[in-house]
Every structure is written in structure tokens, then in C-alpha cells.
Amino acid sequence: MDTTVEPLSTGVQIALRVPVFLIALAGVLLALLMIRRMGVLGGILAAAGSLLIAADQAANVAWVLHLRSMTSGGDLDIDTFNTVNNAYLVADAVLITIGVALVVASFVVRRPSPAGPVVAVGAPAPGFGSPVVPPAPGFGLPPGSPPWSAEPPSAAP
């Protein structure tokens, strides 16, 4: 029984990276489409971060293909192989770190919501006293009476 471990095939290694590449490209498009909602700086940071993540995955595919071409030839210089492998490894770490940092930064600098902070129903609004929620029209009030009337509704004859 042969128990040697073989590396994944080139096709499998590329197939594992293609979905991440496509999702990162979709992230670039989505960030650019949502630039009005996120703000210009937030949208640009998100798009740049997603683009760097896509570039990282493209570099990973190039890494696999380059190393495969080096090992398929007859004369393999192990020093050159290690130098190339280390260069791709450093580039991979730098690209993915900067890309994710830019995406996280885009959430930090995004434009605040135009509606202001979200307040739960019944909770006091910031800077105000006790929670008072007026009843919805049609629930306990006769038609035509204002919802904030200080007087009790009059009985119609």
C-alpha cells in the first residue's frame, strides 16, 4: 500500500480559487454601485479592498502555475524554487491583509444613515423623556380626531 501524500492537482487548486476571485470582483461592482449609500470614501475603500482580494486570488493561481512549470522541467534548482515560492507567499500575505483591512476600513468610514440612529419602538428617543407612542389611526380613535389631542374624543350624536 502506497501512503505518499500528493499535492492537489493544478486544476483543483485553480478551481478552489476561482469562486473567491469571482466573489471579490462582485464585491468591487457592489461597492461601486452602493457608493451613494456608503459615501465616496467608503465605496472607494470597499472597491479597492475587494480588488486587492481578487488580485490576491489571481496571484495564487499564477503561483500554482509557476511552481508547476518549475517542477515539470528536468532541471529543478531548489534554491530558485524556494525563492519563488517565498516571494509568492509574501505577496499573498501582503495582498490579502491590505485588501481585508481596506474592506474593514470602508465600514468604519461609511456615511451615517440619513434617518439617524435606529430607535426601538417604545424606547425613548435620544435626548427625550419617557417613551410615548401614539396609537395608529383606526385603533381606538374615532375618525377625524387628531392622534395627539389632549381632550378625550367627543361622542358623535
mmCIF file of C-alpha atoms in Angstrom:
data_model
loop_
_atom_site.group_PDB
_atom_site.id
_atom_site.type_symbol
_atom_site.label_atom_id
_atom_site.label_comp_id
_atom_site.label_asym_id
_atom_site.label_seq_id
_atom_site.Cartn_x
_atom_site.Cartn_y
_atom_site.Cartn_z
ATOM 1 C CA MET A 1 0.000 0.000 0.000
ATOM 2 C CA ASP A 2 1.371 3.405 -1.055
ATOM 3 C CA THR A 3 0.792 6.094 1.605
ATOM 4 C CA THR A 4 2.559 9.036 -0.002
ATOM 5 C CA VAL A 5 0.711 12.301 0.028
ATOM 6 C CA GLU A 6 0.493 14.084 -3.291
ATOM 7 C CA PRO A 7 -0.269 17.781 -3.764
ATOM 8 C CA LEU A 8 -3.640 18.718 -5.165
ATOM 9 C CA SER A 9 -3.755 18.806 -8.930
ATOM 10 C CA THR A 10 -3.351 22.135 -10.696
ATOM 11 C CA GLY A 11 -6.977 22.060 -11.815
ATOM 12 C CA VAL A 12 -8.276 21.534 -8.288
ATOM 13 C CA GLN A 13 -6.064 24.292 -6.884
ATOM 14 C CA ILE A 14 -7.301 26.731 -9.514
ATOM 15 C CA ALA A 15 -10.927 25.622 -9.080
ATOM 16 C CA LEU A 16 -10.695 26.354 -5.353
ATOM 17 C CA ARG A 17 -9.597 29.940 -6.020
ATOM 18 C CA VAL A 18 -11.906 30.904 -8.886
ATOM 19 C CA PRO A 19 -15.075 31.331 -6.752
ATOM 20 C CA VAL A 20 -13.250 33.652 -4.340
ATOM 21 C CA PHE A 21 -11.934 35.631 -7.309
ATOM 22 C CA LEU A 22 -15.443 35.987 -8.767
ATOM 23 C CA ILE A 23 -16.979 36.963 -5.418
ATOM 24 C CA ALA A 24 -14.266 39.590 -4.921
ATOM 25 C CA LEU A 25 -14.990 41.028 -8.374
ATOM 26 C CA ALA A 26 -18.685 41.101 -7.497
ATOM 27 C CA GLY A 27 -17.677 42.964 -4.315
ATOM 28 C CA VAL A 28 -15.929 45.602 -6.417
ATOM 29 C CA LEU A 29 -19.056 46.067 -8.515
ATOM 30 C CA LEU A 30 -21.337 46.121 -5.473
ATOM 31 C CA ALA A 31 -19.151 48.675 -3.685
ATOM 32 C CA LEU A 32 -19.198 50.954 -6.725
ATOM 33 C CA LEU A 33 -22.967 50.595 -7.086
ATOM 34 C CA MET A 34 -23.505 51.415 -3.400
ATOM 35 C CA ILE A 35 -21.193 54.422 -3.356
ATOM 36 C CA ARG A 36 -24.122 56.804 -2.750
ATOM 37 C CA ARG A 37 -25.234 54.844 0.288
ATOM 38 C CA MET A 38 -21.761 54.207 1.720
ATOM 39 C CA GLY A 39 -20.272 57.564 0.869
ATOM 40 C CA VAL A 40 -17.498 58.176 -1.632
ATOM 41 C CA LEU A 41 -14.625 57.256 0.673
ATOM 42 C CA GLY A 42 -16.330 54.127 2.000
ATOM 43 C CA GLY A 43 -17.229 52.957 -1.504
ATOM 44 C CA ILE A 44 -13.738 53.539 -2.847
ATOM 45 C CA LEU A 45 -12.143 51.730 0.100
ATOM 46 C CA ALA A 46 -14.509 48.764 -0.268
ATOM 47 C CA ALA A 47 -13.923 48.567 -4.020
ATOM 48 C CA ALA A 48 -10.137 48.817 -3.603
ATOM 49 C CA GLY A 49 -10.145 46.161 -0.880
ATOM 50 C CA SER A 50 -12.234 43.785 -2.950
ATOM 51 C CA LEU A 51 -9.994 44.409 -5.939
ATOM 52 C CA LEU A 52 -6.911 43.533 -3.876
ATOM 53 C CA ILE A 53 -8.592 40.329 -2.696
ATOM 54 C CA ALA A 54 -9.320 39.445 -6.335
ATOM 55 C CA ALA A 55 -5.714 40.269 -7.245
ATOM 56 C CA ASP A 56 -4.558 38.006 -4.417
ATOM 57 C CA GLN A 57 -6.551 35.114 -5.823
ATOM 58 C CA ALA A 58 -5.203 35.768 -9.325
ATOM 59 C CA ALA A 59 -1.680 35.789 -7.877
ATOM 60 C CA ASN A 60 -2.434 32.478 -6.152
ATOM 61 C CA VAL A 61 -3.384 30.946 -9.498
ATOM 62 C CA ALA A 62 -0.176 32.319 -11.025
ATOM 63 C CA TRP A 63 1.721 30.900 -8.043
ATOM 64 C CA VAL A 64 0.353 27.407 -8.641
ATOM 65 C CA LEU A 65 1.023 27.547 -12.380
ATOM 66 C CA HIS A 66 4.526 28.955 -11.939
ATOM 67 C CA LEU A 67 5.555 26.337 -9.401
ATOM 68 C CA ARG A 68 4.024 23.581 -11.514
ATOM 69 C CA SER A 69 6.022 24.744 -14.539
ATOM 70 C CA MET A 70 9.194 24.823 -12.448
ATOM 71 C CA THR A 71 8.696 21.268 -11.195
ATOM 72 C CA SER A 72 7.681 19.813 -14.550
ATOM 73 C CA GLY A 73 11.020 20.734 -16.167
ATOM 74 C CA GLY A 74 14.032 18.475 -15.990
ATOM 75 C CA ASP A 75 16.437 20.646 -14.010
ATOM 76 C CA LEU A 76 14.905 21.881 -10.749
ATOM 77 C CA ASP A 77 17.075 24.238 -8.728
ATOM 78 C CA ILE A 78 15.774 24.015 -5.169
ATOM 79 C CA ASP A 79 17.123 27.462 -4.218
ATOM 80 C CA THR A 80 15.285 29.117 -7.096
ATOM 81 C CA PHE A 81 12.156 27.109 -6.269
ATOM 82 C CA ASN A 82 12.243 28.243 -2.621
ATOM 83 C CA THR A 83 12.932 31.865 -3.584
ATOM 84 C CA VAL A 84 9.979 31.939 -5.990
ATOM 85 C CA ASN A 85 7.714 30.162 -3.503
ATOM 86 C CA ASN A 86 8.669 32.583 -0.707
ATOM 87 C CA ALA A 87 8.105 35.617 -2.960
ATOM 88 C CA TYR A 88 4.589 34.415 -3.805
ATOM 89 C CA LEU A 89 3.936 33.670 -0.132
ATOM 90 C CA VAL A 90 4.919 37.188 0.953
ATOM 91 C CA ALA A 91 2.888 38.769 -1.866
ATOM 92 C CA ASP A 92 -0.106 36.641 -0.872
ATOM 93 C CA ALA A 93 0.074 37.739 2.768
ATOM 94 C CA VAL A 94 0.510 41.411 1.858
ATOM 95 C CA LEU A 95 -2.324 41.498 -0.707
ATOM 96 C CA ILE A 96 -4.888 39.702 1.442
ATOM 97 C CA THR A 97 -4.009 41.724 4.561
ATOM 98 C CA ILE A 98 -4.265 45.094 2.834
ATOM 99 C CA GLY A 99 -7.425 44.036 0.963
ATOM 100 C CA VAL A 100 -9.277 42.920 4.080
ATOM 101 C CA ALA A 101 -8.057 45.983 6.000
ATOM 102 C CA LEU A 102 -9.489 48.259 3.289
ATOM 103 C CA VAL A 103 -12.844 46.467 3.365
ATOM 104 C CA VAL A 104 -12.980 46.797 7.168
ATOM 105 C CA ALA A 105 -11.967 50.464 6.916
ATOM 106 C CA SER A 106 -14.821 51.042 4.469
ATOM 107 C CA PHE A 107 -17.281 50.053 7.198
ATOM 108 C CA VAL A 108 -15.627 52.422 9.660
ATOM 109 C CA VAL A 109 -15.702 55.487 7.381
ATOM 110 C CA ARG A 110 -19.039 54.853 5.706
ATOM 111 C CA ARG A 111 -21.548 57.674 5.674
ATOM 112 C CA PRO A 112 -24.057 57.585 8.551
ATOM 113 C CA SER A 113 -27.655 56.752 7.786
ATOM 114 C CA PRO A 114 -29.731 59.810 6.756
ATOM 115 C CA ALA A 115 -32.563 58.644 9.029
ATOM 116 C CA GLY A 116 -30.359 58.957 12.106
ATOM 117 C CA PRO A 117 -29.904 56.313 14.761
ATOM 118 C CA VAL A 118 -32.360 53.455 14.885
ATOM 119 C CA VAL A 119 -34.559 53.585 17.988
ATOM 120 C CA ALA A 120 -36.740 50.671 19.024
ATOM 121 C CA VAL A 121 -40.477 51.259 19.185
ATOM 122 C CA GLY A 122 -41.414 52.300 22.690
ATOM 123 C CA ALA A 123 -37.840 53.236 23.629
ATOM 124 C CA PRO A 124 -37.097 56.852 24.445
ATOM 125 C CA ALA A 125 -35.552 58.804 21.627
ATOM 126 C CA PRO A 126 -32.119 60.178 22.424
ATOM 127 C CA GLY A 127 -32.482 63.376 24.431
ATOM 128 C CA PHE A 128 -36.169 62.920 25.253
ATOM 129 C CA GLY A 129 -38.115 61.729 28.290
ATOM 130 C CA SER A 130 -40.443 58.782 28.636
ATOM 131 C CA PRO A 131 -41.493 56.813 25.592
ATOM 132 C CA VAL A 132 -44.866 57.867 24.239
ATOM 133 C CA VAL A 133 -46.037 56.172 21.108
ATOM 134 C CA PRO A 134 -49.278 57.495 19.645
ATOM 135 C CA PRO A 135 -51.841 54.894 18.676
ATOM 136 C CA ALA A 136 -52.100 54.168 14.992
ATOM 137 C CA PRO A 137 -55.095 55.729 13.221
ATOM 138 C CA GLY A 138 -58.110 53.467 13.391
ATOM 139 C CA PHE A 139 -57.149 51.870 16.691
ATOM 140 C CA GLY A 140 -59.249 53.352 19.469
ATOM 141 C CA LEU A 141 -59.683 56.824 17.985
ATOM 142 C CA PRO A 142 -62.777 57.981 16.125
ATOM 143 C CA PRO A 143 -62.169 59.059 12.525
ATOM 144 C CA GLY A 144 -61.080 62.652 12.177
ATOM 145 C CA SER A 145 -59.706 63.105 15.709
ATOM 146 C CA PRO A 146 -56.079 64.132 15.866
ATOM 147 C CA PRO A 147 -53.838 61.477 17.399
ATOM 148 C CA TRP A 148 -52.230 63.947 19.835
ATOM 149 C CA SER A 149 -55.446 65.535 21.082
ATOM 150 C CA ALA A 150 -55.356 66.487 24.763
ATOM 151 C CA GLU A 151 -59.145 66.235 25.018
ATOM 152 C CA PRO A 152 -60.998 62.968 25.042
ATOM 153 C CA PRO A 153 -62.866 62.265 21.834
ATOM 154 C CA SER A 154 -66.399 63.639 21.821
ATOM 155 C CA ALA A 155 -69.299 61.302 21.244
ATOM 156 C CA ALA A 156 -70.976 61.902 17.899
ATOM 157 C CA PRO A 157 -74.845 62.006 18.074
#
